[in-house]
PDB file of C-alpha atoms and ligand atoms in Angstrom:
ATOM      1  CA  MET A 264      35.942 -29.865  60.643  1.00  0.00           C
ATOM      2  CA  SER A 265      37.116 -26.314  61.281  1.00  0.00           C
ATOM      3  CA  PHE A 266      35.897 -24.607  64.462  1.00  0.00           C
ATOM      4  CA  HIS A 267      34.317 -22.095  62.073  1.00  0.00           C
ATOM      5  CA  PRO A 268      30.751 -23.171  61.433  1.00  0.00           C
ATOM      6  CA  ILE A 269      29.233 -22.781  57.971  1.00  0.00           C
ATOM      7  CA  GLU A 270      25.636 -21.655  58.194  1.00  0.00           C
ATOM      8  CA  GLN A 271      23.668 -22.977  55.219  1.00  0.00           C
ATOM      9  CA  ALA A 272      21.479 -20.551  53.283  1.00  0.00           C
ATOM     10  CA  GLN A 273      17.741 -21.134  53.156  1.00  0.00           C
ATOM     11  CA  ALA A 274      17.236 -24.510  51.373  1.00  0.00           C
ATOM     12  CA  ARG A 275      15.546 -24.140  47.988  1.00  0.00           C
ATOM     13  CA  LEU A 276      15.314 -26.436  44.939  1.00  0.00           C
ATOM     14  CA  ASN A 277      17.357 -24.725  42.283  1.00  0.00           C
ATOM     15  CA  ARG A 278      18.072 -27.357  39.593  1.00  0.00           C
ATOM     16  CA  SER A 279      16.732 -25.145  36.827  1.00  0.00           C
ATOM     17  CA  GLU A 280      16.376 -21.342  36.716  1.00  0.00           C
ATOM     18  CA  LEU A 281      14.424 -19.813  33.819  1.00  0.00           C
ATOM     19  CA  ALA A 282      15.211 -16.343  32.483  1.00  0.00           C
ATOM     20  CA  VAL A 283      12.100 -14.508  31.372  1.00  0.00           C
ATOM     21  CA  PRO A 284      12.331 -10.952  30.010  1.00  0.00           C
ATOM     22  CA  GLY A 285      10.125  -8.512  31.960  1.00  0.00           C
ATOM     23  CA  SER A 286       9.282  -6.855  28.659  1.00  0.00           C
ATOM     24  CA  GLN A 287       7.652 -10.038  27.303  1.00  0.00           C
ATOM     25  CA  PRO A 288       4.492 -10.519  29.492  1.00  0.00           C
ATOM     26  CA  ASN A 289       3.171 -12.968  26.917  1.00  0.00           C
ATOM     27  CA  MET A 290       5.810 -15.469  28.143  1.00  0.00           C
ATOM     28  CA  PHE A 291       4.800 -15.242  31.814  1.00  0.00           C
ATOM     29  CA  GLN A 292       1.888 -17.720  31.936  1.00  0.00           C
ATOM     30  CA  LYS A 293       3.801 -20.454  30.094  1.00  0.00           C
ATOM     31  CA  ALA A 294       6.698 -19.993  32.522  1.00  0.00           C
ATOM     32  CA  ALA A 295       4.309 -20.260  35.464  1.00  0.00           C
ATOM     33  CA  GLU A 296       3.031 -23.597  34.122  1.00  0.00           C
ATOM     34  CA  SER A 297       6.485 -25.092  33.432  1.00  0.00           C
ATOM     35  CA  ASP A 298       8.429 -27.535  35.551  1.00  0.00           C
ATOM     36  CA  VAL A 299      11.131 -25.014  36.435  1.00  0.00           C
ATOM     37  CA  ASP A 300      12.328 -24.574  40.014  1.00  0.00           C
ATOM     38  CA  VAL A 301      13.200 -20.870  40.007  1.00  0.00           C
ATOM     39  CA  ILE A 302      12.092 -18.097  37.543  1.00  0.00           C
ATOM     40  CA  PHE A 303      13.856 -14.821  37.305  1.00  0.00           C
ATOM     41  CA  LEU A 304      11.920 -12.044  35.697  1.00  0.00           C
ATOM     42  CA  ASP A 305      14.501  -9.914  34.007  1.00  0.00           C
ATOM     43  CA  LEU A 306      14.853  -6.150  34.145  1.00  0.00           C
ATOM     44  CA  GLU A 307      18.469  -6.110  33.034  1.00  0.00           C
ATOM     45  CA  ASP A 308      20.091  -7.331  29.845  1.00  0.00           C
ATOM     46  CA  ALA A 309      17.045  -8.763  28.044  1.00  0.00           C
ATOM     47  CA  VAL A 310      15.236  -5.435  28.345  1.00  0.00           C
ATOM     48  CA  ALA A 311      16.025  -2.439  26.157  1.00  0.00           C
ATOM     49  CA  PRO A 312      16.521   0.955  27.849  1.00  0.00           C
ATOM     50  CA  ASP A 313      13.209   2.380  26.573  1.00  0.00           C
ATOM     51  CA  GLU A 314      11.276  -0.671  27.934  1.00  0.00           C
ATOM     52  CA  LYS A 315      12.656  -0.651  31.449  1.00  0.00           C
ATOM     53  CA  ALA A 316       9.828   1.289  33.081  1.00  0.00           C
ATOM     54  CA  GLN A 317       7.106  -0.794  31.375  1.00  0.00           C
ATOM     55  CA  ALA A 318       8.944  -4.037  32.210  1.00  0.00           C
ATOM     56  CA  ARG A 319       8.925  -3.050  35.883  1.00  0.00           C
ATOM     57  CA  LYS A 320       5.171  -2.530  35.755  1.00  0.00           C
ATOM     58  CA  ASN A 321       4.672  -5.877  33.977  1.00  0.00           C
ATOM     59  CA  ILE A 322       6.698  -7.687  36.630  1.00  0.00           C
ATOM     60  CA  ILE A 323       4.869  -6.083  39.520  1.00  0.00           C
ATOM     61  CA  LYS A 324       1.478  -6.980  38.017  1.00  0.00           C
ATOM     62  CA  ALA A 325       2.568 -10.531  37.234  1.00  0.00           C
ATOM     63  CA  LEU A 326       4.014 -11.200  40.668  1.00  0.00           C
ATOM     64  CA  ASN A 327       0.730 -10.044  42.204  1.00  0.00           C
ATOM     65  CA  GLU A 328      -1.713 -11.611  39.768  1.00  0.00           C
ATOM     66  CA  ILE A 329      -0.232 -14.812  38.248  1.00  0.00           C
ATOM     67  CA  ASP A 330      -0.423 -18.084  40.160  1.00  0.00           C
ATOM     68  CA  TRP A 331       3.231 -19.160  40.135  1.00  0.00           C
ATOM     69  CA  GLY A 332       2.561 -22.213  42.288  1.00  0.00           C
ATOM     70  CA  LYS A 333       5.456 -23.334  44.458  1.00  0.00           C
ATOM     71  CA  LYS A 334       8.117 -21.823  42.213  1.00  0.00           C
ATOM     72  CA  SER A 335      10.713 -19.568  43.775  1.00  0.00           C
ATOM     73  CA  MET A 336      10.333 -16.133  42.158  1.00  0.00           C
ATOM     74  CA  SER A 337      13.259 -13.793  41.516  1.00  0.00           C
ATOM     75  CA  VAL A 338      13.745 -10.471  39.768  1.00  0.00           C
ATOM     76  CA  ARG A 339      17.025  -9.547  38.146  1.00  0.00           C
ATOM     77  CA  ILE A 340      17.481  -5.853  38.826  1.00  0.00           C
ATOM     78  CA  ASN A 341      19.754  -3.583  36.820  1.00  0.00           C
ATOM     79  CA  GLY A 342      23.388  -3.109  37.796  1.00  0.00           C
ATOM     80  CA  LEU A 343      24.400  -0.731  40.536  1.00  0.00           C
ATOM     81  CA  ASP A 344      26.192   1.416  37.966  1.00  0.00           C
ATOM     82  CA  THR A 345      22.848   2.289  36.258  1.00  0.00           C
ATOM     83  CA  HIS A 346      20.158   4.812  37.260  1.00  0.00           C
ATOM     84  CA  TYR A 347      17.467   2.089  36.843  1.00  0.00           C
ATOM     85  CA  MET A 348      18.561   0.021  39.819  1.00  0.00           C
ATOM     86  CA  TYR A 349      17.195   2.065  42.728  1.00  0.00           C
ATOM     87  CA  ARG A 350      13.708   2.224  41.197  1.00  0.00           C
ATOM     88  CA  ASP A 351      13.809  -1.477  40.368  1.00  0.00           C
ATOM     89  CA  VAL A 352      14.343  -2.237  44.031  1.00  0.00           C
ATOM     90  CA  VAL A 353      11.972   0.373  45.408  1.00  0.00           C
ATOM     91  CA  ASP A 354       9.033  -0.293  43.065  1.00  0.00           C
ATOM     92  CA  VAL A 355       9.289  -4.093  42.914  1.00  0.00           C
ATOM     93  CA  VAL A 356       9.883  -4.661  46.629  1.00  0.00           C
ATOM     94  CA  GLU A 357       7.311  -2.053  47.749  1.00  0.00           C
ATOM     95  CA  GLN A 358       4.619  -3.253  45.361  1.00  0.00           C
ATOM     96  CA  ALA A 359       5.294  -6.959  45.012  1.00  0.00           C
ATOM     97  CA  GLY A 360       7.643  -7.842  47.774  1.00  0.00           C
ATOM     98  CA  GLU A 361       5.364 -10.431  49.424  1.00  0.00           C
ATOM     99  CA  ARG A 362       5.483 -12.840  46.432  1.00  0.00           C
ATOM    100  CA  LEU A 363       9.147 -12.180  45.707  1.00  0.00           C
ATOM    101  CA  ASP A 364      11.570 -14.777  47.100  1.00  0.00           C
ATOM    102  CA  LEU A 365      14.794 -13.518  45.639  1.00  0.00           C
ATOM    103  CA  ILE A 366      16.542 -10.528  44.063  1.00  0.00           C
ATOM    104  CA  MET A 367      19.230 -11.296  41.502  1.00  0.00           C
ATOM    105  CA  ILE A 368      22.047  -8.790  41.473  1.00  0.00           C
ATOM    106  CA  PRO A 369      23.978  -8.718  38.219  1.00  0.00           C
ATOM    107  CA  LYS A 370      27.649  -7.769  37.736  1.00  0.00           C
ATOM    108  CA  VAL A 371      28.179  -7.591  41.497  1.00  0.00           C
ATOM    109  CA  GLY A 372      31.738  -6.467  42.016  1.00  0.00           C
ATOM    110  CA  THR A 373      32.398  -5.937  45.674  1.00  0.00           C
ATOM    111  CA  ALA A 374      30.934  -6.778  49.116  1.00  0.00           C
ATOM    112  CA  ALA A 375      29.895  -3.118  49.349  1.00  0.00           C
ATOM    113  CA  ASP A 376      27.539  -3.630  46.362  1.00  0.00           C
ATOM    114  CA  VAL A 377      25.764  -6.320  48.347  1.00  0.00           C
ATOM    115  CA  TYR A 378      25.639  -4.062  51.434  1.00  0.00           C
ATOM    116  CA  ALA A 379      24.043  -1.234  49.397  1.00  0.00           C
ATOM    117  CA  VAL A 380      21.194  -3.420  48.102  1.00  0.00           C
ATOM    118  CA  ASP A 381      20.751  -5.090  51.542  1.00  0.00           C
ATOM    119  CA  MET A 382      20.365  -1.676  53.146  1.00  0.00           C
ATOM    120  CA  MET A 383      17.658  -0.634  50.637  1.00  0.00           C
ATOM    121  CA  VAL A 384      15.725  -3.881  50.820  1.00  0.00           C
ATOM    122  CA  THR A 385      15.864  -3.931  54.641  1.00  0.00           C
ATOM    123  CA  GLN A 386      14.404  -0.448  54.839  1.00  0.00           C
ATOM    124  CA  ILE A 387      11.575  -1.290  52.446  1.00  0.00           C
ATOM    125  CA  GLU A 388      10.747  -4.590  54.127  1.00  0.00           C
ATOM    126  CA  ASP A 389      10.675  -2.913  57.539  1.00  0.00           C
ATOM    127  CA  ALA A 390       8.569   0.005  56.290  1.00  0.00           C
ATOM    128  CA  LYS A 391       6.082  -2.385  54.698  1.00  0.00           C
ATOM    129  CA  GLY A 392       6.098  -4.706  57.636  1.00  0.00           C
ATOM    130  CA  TYR A 393       6.876  -7.761  55.547  1.00  0.00           C
ATOM    131  CA  LYS A 394       7.477 -10.936  57.639  1.00  0.00           C
ATOM    132  CA  LYS A 395       9.556 -12.833  55.039  1.00  0.00           C
ATOM    133  CA  ARG A 396      13.097 -11.752  54.137  1.00  0.00           C
ATOM    134  CA  ILE A 397      13.965 -11.625  50.438  1.00  0.00           C
ATOM    135  CA  GLY A 398      17.159 -13.585  49.538  1.00  0.00           C
ATOM    136  CA  PHE A 399      19.931 -12.534  47.191  1.00  0.00           C
ATOM    137  CA  GLU A 400      21.319 -14.335  44.139  1.00  0.00           C
ATOM    138  CA  HIS A 401      24.567 -12.854  42.810  1.00  0.00           C
ATOM    139  CA  ILE A 402      25.854 -13.178  39.295  1.00  0.00           C
ATOM    140  CA  ILE A 403      29.595 -13.511  39.232  1.00  0.00           C
ATOM    141  CA  GLU A 404      30.273 -12.199  35.763  1.00  0.00           C
ATOM    142  CA  THR A 405      32.992  -9.641  35.882  1.00  0.00           C
ATOM    143  CA  ALA A 406      36.736  -9.783  36.613  1.00  0.00           C
ATOM    144  CA  LEU A 407      36.096  -7.635  39.628  1.00  0.00           C
ATOM    145  CA  GLY A 408      33.356  -9.919  40.923  1.00  0.00           C
ATOM    146  CA  MET A 409      35.540 -12.936  40.481  1.00  0.00           C
ATOM    147  CA  GLN A 410      38.446 -11.218  42.257  1.00  0.00           C
ATOM    148  CA  ASN A 411      36.179 -10.458  45.228  1.00  0.00           C
ATOM    149  CA  VAL A 412      33.983 -13.570  45.050  1.00  0.00           C
ATOM    150  CA  ALA A 413      34.799 -14.745  48.585  1.00  0.00           C
ATOM    151  CA  ALA A 414      33.964 -11.381  50.140  1.00  0.00           C
ATOM    152  CA  ILE A 415      30.750 -11.138  48.075  1.00  0.00           C
ATOM    153  CA  ALA A 416      29.671 -14.629  49.139  1.00  0.00           C
ATOM    154  CA  GLY A 417      30.042 -13.677  52.827  1.00  0.00           C
ATOM    155  CA  ALA A 418      28.633 -10.151  52.559  1.00  0.00           C
ATOM    156  CA  SER A 419      24.981 -10.665  53.673  1.00  0.00           C
ATOM    157  CA  LYS A 420      22.729 -13.015  55.566  1.00  0.00           C
ATOM    158  CA  ARG A 421      20.338 -12.668  52.589  1.00  0.00           C
ATOM    159  CA  ASN A 422      22.827 -14.375  50.276  1.00  0.00           C
ATOM    160  CA  GLU A 423      21.505 -17.678  48.865  1.00  0.00           C
ATOM    161  CA  SER A 424      23.363 -18.417  45.656  1.00  0.00           C
ATOM    162  CA  LEU A 425      26.175 -17.464  43.296  1.00  0.00           C
ATOM    163  CA  HIS A 426      25.652 -17.765  39.518  1.00  0.00           C
ATOM    164  CA  PHE A 427      28.290 -17.950  36.843  1.00  0.00           C
ATOM    165  CA  GLY A 428      27.382 -15.380  34.146  1.00  0.00           C
ATOM    166  CA  VAL A 429      29.607 -16.752  31.430  1.00  0.00           C
ATOM    167  CA  ALA A 430      28.621 -14.192  28.722  1.00  0.00           C
ATOM    168  CA  ASP A 431      29.483 -11.067  30.645  1.00  0.00           C
ATOM    169  CA  TYR A 432      32.441 -12.819  32.259  1.00  0.00           C
ATOM    170  CA  ALA A 433      33.840 -13.425  28.796  1.00  0.00           C
ATOM    171  CA  ALA A 434      33.303  -9.751  27.905  1.00  0.00           C
ATOM    172  CA  SER A 435      34.812  -8.498  31.148  1.00  0.00           C
ATOM    173  CA  THR A 436      37.923 -10.708  30.882  1.00  0.00           C
ATOM    174  CA  ARG A 437      38.154  -9.931  27.098  1.00  0.00           C
ATOM    175  CA  ALA A 438      38.024 -13.631  26.272  1.00  0.00           C
ATOM    176  CA  ARG A 439      38.133 -14.195  22.531  1.00  0.00           C
ATOM    177  CA  THR A 440      34.664 -15.553  22.028  1.00  0.00           C
ATOM    178  CA  THR A 441      31.254 -14.314  21.018  1.00  0.00           C
ATOM    179  CA  VAL A 442      29.175 -17.354  22.064  1.00  0.00           C
ATOM    180  CA  ILE A 443      27.375 -17.731  25.366  1.00  0.00           C
ATOM    181  CA  GLY A 444      28.874 -20.677  27.263  1.00  0.00           C
ATOM    182  CA  GLY A 445      30.110 -23.890  25.760  1.00  0.00           C
ATOM    183  CA  VAL A 446      33.578 -24.664  24.533  1.00  0.00           C
ATOM    184  CA  ASN A 447      35.927 -23.144  22.008  1.00  0.00           C
ATOM    185  CA  GLU A 448      38.087 -24.919  19.408  1.00  0.00           C
ATOM    186  CA  HIS A 449      41.043 -22.589  20.191  1.00  0.00           C
ATOM    187  CA  TYR A 450      41.095 -23.681  23.853  1.00  0.00           C
ATOM    188  CA  SER A 451      42.655 -27.057  23.138  1.00  0.00           C
ATOM    189  CA  VAL A 452      45.746 -29.186  23.391  1.00  0.00           C
ATOM    190  CA  LEU A 453      47.434 -30.802  20.430  1.00  0.00           C
ATOM    191  CA  THR A 454      48.913 -34.200  21.173  1.00  0.00           C
ATOM    192  CA  ASP A 455      52.499 -34.903  20.188  1.00  0.00           C
ATOM    193  CA  PRO A 456      52.831 -36.632  16.816  1.00  0.00           C
ATOM    194  CA  ALA A 457      52.222 -40.394  17.005  1.00  0.00           C
ATOM    195  CA  ALA A 458      54.597 -42.846  15.167  1.00  0.00           C
ATOM    196  CA  ASP A 459      52.595 -42.300  11.945  1.00  0.00           C
ATOM    197  CA  GLY A 460      52.830 -38.522  12.405  1.00  0.00           C
ATOM    198  CA  SER A 461      49.118 -38.156  13.246  1.00  0.00           C
ATOM    199  CA  ARG A 462      48.052 -35.774  16.011  1.00  0.00           C
ATOM    200  CA  GLN A 463      44.823 -35.225  17.828  1.00  0.00           C
ATOM    201  CA  ILE A 464      43.132 -32.109  19.140  1.00  0.00           C
ATOM    202  CA  HIS A 465      41.455 -32.273  22.587  1.00  0.00           C
ATOM    203  CA  TRP A 466      39.201 -29.423  23.346  1.00  0.00           C
ATOM    204  CA  GLY A 467      39.437 -28.084  26.903  1.00  0.00           C
ATOM    205  CA  ASP A 468      36.882 -26.330  29.128  1.00  0.00           C
ATOM    206  CA  MET A 469      37.908 -22.693  29.203  1.00  0.00           C
ATOM    207  CA  TRP A 470      35.456 -21.980  32.025  1.00  0.00           C
ATOM    208  CA  HIS A 471      36.730 -24.593  34.404  1.00  0.00           C
ATOM    209  CA  HIS A 472      38.808 -22.362  36.676  1.00  0.00           C
ATOM    210  CA  ALA A 473      36.173 -19.656  36.955  1.00  0.00           C
ATOM    211  CA  LEU A 474      33.378 -22.036  37.727  1.00  0.00           C
ATOM    212  CA  ALA A 475      35.397 -24.059  40.232  1.00  0.00           C
ATOM    213  CA  THR A 476      36.523 -20.878  42.001  1.00  0.00           C
ATOM    214  CA  MET A 477      32.933 -19.732  42.310  1.00  0.00           C
ATOM    215  CA  VAL A 478      31.825 -23.130  43.608  1.00  0.00           C
ATOM    216  CA  VAL A 479      34.387 -22.991  46.376  1.00  0.00           C
ATOM    217  CA  ALA A 480      33.382 -19.478  47.466  1.00  0.00           C
ATOM    218  CA  ALA A 481      29.727 -20.454  47.460  1.00  0.00           C
ATOM    219  CA  ARG A 482      30.199 -23.679  49.415  1.00  0.00           C
ATOM    220  CA  ALA A 483      32.525 -22.051  51.919  1.00  0.00           C
ATOM    221  CA  ASN A 484      29.723 -19.643  52.754  1.00  0.00           C
ATOM    222  CA  GLY A 485      26.821 -22.113  52.673  1.00  0.00           C
ATOM    223  CA  LEU A 486      25.451 -20.865  49.316  1.00  0.00           C
ATOM    224  CA  ARG A 487      24.237 -22.716  46.208  1.00  0.00           C
ATOM    225  CA  PRO A 488      26.537 -22.490  43.196  1.00  0.00           C
ATOM    226  CA  ILE A 489      24.526 -22.282  39.965  1.00  0.00           C
ATOM    227  CA  ASP A 490      25.861 -22.414  36.386  1.00  0.00           C
ATOM    228  CA  GLY A 491      24.631 -19.716  34.077  1.00  0.00           C
ATOM    229  CA  PRO A 492      23.464 -19.600  30.479  1.00  0.00           C
ATOM    230  CA  PHE A 493      24.138 -21.815  27.428  1.00  0.00           C
ATOM    231  CA  GLY A 494      23.142 -19.738  24.456  1.00  0.00           C
ATOM    232  CA  ASN A 495      22.636 -22.383  21.726  1.00  0.00           C
ATOM    233  CA  PHE A 496      19.187 -23.698  22.665  1.00  0.00           C
ATOM    234  CA  GLN A 497      19.260 -25.890  19.539  1.00  0.00           C
ATOM    235  CA  ASP A 498      22.096 -27.933  20.997  1.00  0.00           C
ATOM    236  CA  PRO A 499      20.639 -30.042  23.844  1.00  0.00           C
ATOM    237  CA  ASP A 500      23.715 -32.333  23.921  1.00  0.00           C
ATOM    238  CA  GLY A 501      26.051 -29.376  24.311  1.00  0.00           C
ATOM    239  CA  TYR A 502      23.824 -28.002  27.060  1.00  0.00           C
ATOM    240  CA  LYS A 503      23.735 -31.325  28.915  1.00  0.00           C
ATOM    241  CA  ALA A 504      27.542 -31.715  28.637  1.00  0.00           C
ATOM    242  CA  ALA A 505      28.039 -28.226  30.148  1.00  0.00           C
ATOM    243  CA  ALA A 506      25.496 -28.967  32.864  1.00  0.00           C
ATOM    244  CA  TYR A 507      27.128 -32.242  33.763  1.00  0.00           C
ATOM    245  CA  ARG A 508      30.547 -30.540  34.023  1.00  0.00           C
ATOM    246  CA  ALA A 509      29.011 -27.970  36.389  1.00  0.00           C
ATOM    247  CA  ALA A 510      27.246 -30.654  38.429  1.00  0.00           C
ATOM    248  CA  VAL A 511      30.425 -32.714  38.751  1.00  0.00           C
ATOM    249  CA  LEU A 512      32.156 -29.614  40.125  1.00  0.00           C
ATOM    250  CA  GLY A 513      29.472 -29.048  42.717  1.00  0.00           C
ATOM    251  CA  CYS A 514      26.845 -26.803  41.049  1.00  0.00           C
ATOM    252  CA  GLU A 515      23.227 -27.481  42.035  1.00  0.00           C
ATOM    253  CA  GLY A 516      21.552 -25.979  39.031  1.00  0.00           C
ATOM    254  CA  LYS A 517      21.843 -24.287  35.646  1.00  0.00           C
ATOM    255  CA  TRP A 518      19.981 -21.513  33.909  1.00  0.00           C
ATOM    256  CA  ALA A 519      17.516 -22.154  31.140  1.00  0.00           C
ATOM    257  CA  ILE A 520      17.391 -19.309  28.574  1.00  0.00           C
ATOM    258  CA  HIS A 521      14.740 -21.270  26.665  1.00  0.00           C
ATOM    259  CA  PRO A 522      11.919 -23.427  27.985  1.00  0.00           C
ATOM    260  CA  SER A 523      13.383 -26.497  26.195  1.00  0.00           C
ATOM    261  CA  GLN A 524      16.408 -26.345  28.563  1.00  0.00           C
ATOM    262  CA  ILE A 525      14.282 -26.721  31.757  1.00  0.00           C
ATOM    263  CA  ALA A 526      13.835 -30.483  31.433  1.00  0.00           C
ATOM    264  CA  LEU A 527      17.557 -30.885  30.559  1.00  0.00           C
ATOM    265  CA  ALA A 528      18.623 -29.000  33.663  1.00  0.00           C
ATOM    266  CA  ASN A 529      16.163 -30.861  35.949  1.00  0.00           C
ATOM    267  CA  GLU A 530      17.419 -34.170  34.590  1.00  0.00           C
ATOM    268  CA  VAL A 531      21.125 -33.476  34.915  1.00  0.00           C
ATOM    269  CA  MET A 532      20.829 -31.753  38.343  1.00  0.00           C
ATOM    270  CA  SER A 533      18.851 -34.547  39.899  1.00  0.00           C
ATOM    271  CA  PRO A 534      20.923 -37.550  41.033  1.00  0.00           C
ATOM    272  CA  SER A 535      20.131 -40.602  38.883  1.00  0.00           C
ATOM    273  CA  ALA A 536      18.479 -43.711  40.421  1.00  0.00           C
ATOM    274  CA  ALA A 537      21.820 -45.521  39.968  1.00  0.00           C
ATOM    275  CA  GLU A 538      23.735 -42.835  41.853  1.00  0.00           C
ATOM    276  CA  VAL A 539      21.249 -42.800  44.709  1.00  0.00           C
ATOM    277  CA  GLU A 540      21.302 -46.645  44.865  1.00  0.00           C
ATOM    278  CA  ARG A 541      25.103 -46.619  45.000  1.00  0.00           C
ATOM    279  CA  ALA A 542      25.007 -43.949  47.735  1.00  0.00           C
ATOM    280  CA  GLU A 543      22.564 -45.938  49.803  1.00  0.00           C
ATOM    281  CA  LYS A 544      24.782 -49.027  49.390  1.00  0.00           C
ATOM    282  CA  ILE A 545      27.755 -47.012  50.723  1.00  0.00           C
ATOM    283  CA  LEU A 546      25.746 -45.806  53.756  1.00  0.00           C
ATOM    284  CA  LYS A 547      24.658 -49.375  54.497  1.00  0.00           C
ATOM    285  CA  ALA A 548      28.160 -50.767  54.132  1.00  0.00           C
ATOM    286  CA  MET A 549      29.602 -48.053  56.365  1.00  0.00           C
ATOM    287  CA  ALA A 550      26.899 -48.562  58.995  1.00  0.00           C
ATOM    288  CA  GLU A 551      27.829 -52.262  59.045  1.00  0.00           C
ATOM    289  CA  ALA A 552      31.588 -51.429  59.222  1.00  0.00           C
ATOM    290  CA  GLU A 553      31.004 -49.037  62.116  1.00  0.00           C
ATOM    291  CA  ALA A 554      28.986 -51.713  63.955  1.00  0.00           C
ATOM    292  CA  ALA A 555      31.898 -54.047  63.525  1.00  0.00           C
ATOM    293  CA  GLY A 556      34.327 -51.413  64.866  1.00  0.00           C
ATOM    294  CA  LYS A 557      35.965 -50.614  61.473  1.00  0.00           C
ATOM    295  CA  GLY A 558      36.491 -47.139  59.948  1.00  0.00           C
ATOM    296  CA  ALA A 559      37.199 -48.157  56.420  1.00  0.00           C
ATOM    297  CA  VAL A 560      36.120 -51.147  54.329  1.00  0.00           C
ATOM    298  CA  SER A 561      36.009 -52.172  50.722  1.00  0.00           C
ATOM    299  CA  LEU A 562      32.856 -52.155  48.657  1.00  0.00           C
ATOM    300  CA  ASP A 563      32.850 -53.633  45.123  1.00  0.00           C
ATOM    301  CA  GLY A 564      36.654 -53.576  45.142  1.00  0.00           C
ATOM    302  CA  ARG A 565      37.019 -49.913  46.156  1.00  0.00           C
ATOM    303  CA  LEU A 566      37.943 -48.349  49.463  1.00  0.00           C
ATOM    304  CA  ILE A 567      35.231 -46.478  51.312  1.00  0.00           C
ATOM    305  CA  ASP A 568      35.608 -44.572  54.634  1.00  0.00           C
ATOM    306  CA  TYR A 569      33.926 -41.798  56.649  1.00  0.00           C
ATOM    307  CA  ALA A 570      34.449 -39.332  53.793  1.00  0.00           C
ATOM    308  CA  SER A 571      32.388 -41.672  51.625  1.00  0.00           C
ATOM    309  CA  ILE A 572      29.521 -41.332  54.123  1.00  0.00           C
ATOM    310  CA  ARG A 573      29.587 -37.517  53.644  1.00  0.00           C
ATOM    311  CA  GLN A 574      29.687 -37.873  49.851  1.00  0.00           C
ATOM    312  CA  ALA A 575      26.792 -40.353  49.863  1.00  0.00           C
ATOM    313  CA  GLU A 576      24.727 -38.211  52.202  1.00  0.00           C
ATOM    314  CA  VAL A 577      24.939 -35.290  49.791  1.00  0.00           C
ATOM    315  CA  LEU A 578      23.329 -37.382  47.028  1.00  0.00           C
ATOM    316  CA  VAL A 579      20.724 -39.024  49.275  1.00  0.00           C
ATOM    317  CA  GLN A 580      19.727 -35.646  50.801  1.00  0.00           C
ATOM    318  CA  LYS A 581      19.401 -34.084  47.351  1.00  0.00           C
ATOM    319  CA  ALA A 582      17.155 -37.007  46.202  1.00  0.00           C
ATOM    320  CA  ARG A 583      14.942 -36.471  49.286  1.00  0.00           C
ATOM    321  CA  GLN A 584      14.753 -32.719  48.672  1.00  0.00           C
ATOM    322  CA  ILE A 585      13.546 -33.359  45.105  1.00  0.00           C
ATOM    323  CA  ALA A 586      11.040 -35.970  46.217  1.00  0.00           C
ATOM    324  CA  ALA A 587       9.589 -33.703  48.970  1.00  0.00           C
TER     325      ALA A 587
HETATM  326  C1  GLV B 638      24.503 -13.719  32.382  1.00  0.00           C
HETATM  327  O1  GLV B 638      23.991 -12.710  32.817  1.00  0.00           O
HETATM  328  C2  GLV B 638      25.664 -13.710  31.562  1.00  0.00           C
HETATM  329  O2  GLV B 638      26.155 -12.638  31.356  1.00  0.00           O
HETATM  330  O3  GLV B 638      26.116 -14.786  31.192  1.00  0.00           O
HETATM  331 MG1   MG B 639      25.164 -10.976  32.280  1.00  0.00          MG
END
């Protein structure tokens, strides 16, 4: 390991994260009763400009009055380039800061953006005498945010997670798509003609590089990488395929923009019984190898070594966190 220690952010189950518009209080109770790990009450893009002030009031009331159980509660504030943002922070943290676990900062572009919100939240928490510190979730969803992702990830002790906001990221990079997440038929490779002249198209994952870059920045700073929205809530298979791709790259969770996506995210982001069994088998085999003075052995015809222990521990620890 490097001499540079990586301090892990506050541990929190974050397999699924439900987006709930602050302007739709009729949805709050159902969200509170769902199986989701984290809920973010939205003041940003799901709320029209004329509804921002009322949405803020709805969120403050709901945080104080609804029984959200053990769920982690977040509020997505408006961007730092809007005149709504300061009042989002002041009103919500002053009036409902004790039940609030996280603030989600959209379109974060630089480390200074994080500093600015940190400064405001710190003043309010200190003035109110809150004991608990509110954490930050950052949506990486602009070209600027992606360019500065490492600096953003390391910008505050409040940072807990980075989220890939695929819709705004597509807009910011001027990607030629109008869908939210998923794949695109034009991002593909065409195989060379076979002997009979036939060719095949293989669709690629146009978000791979962005997501993988964000995962590295998150992990290098002890944060959770979380995959963002998948807009077609009538396509559970497409959602699961996207979630599995994210999980395989290292993401711990995925957004649900519809309640039907919660169970899909929880399923994909929980290690399967077979994966946990295999991980436990690796740990047992390596413990035996170590006792016999060996550093690497073969298990079921494959090499395993000390790196396998670290991989297996990730899965076993995640299974324990879910069971707790
Ligand atoms: C989320 O905010 C997104 O833009 O995808
Ligand atoms: Mg967005």
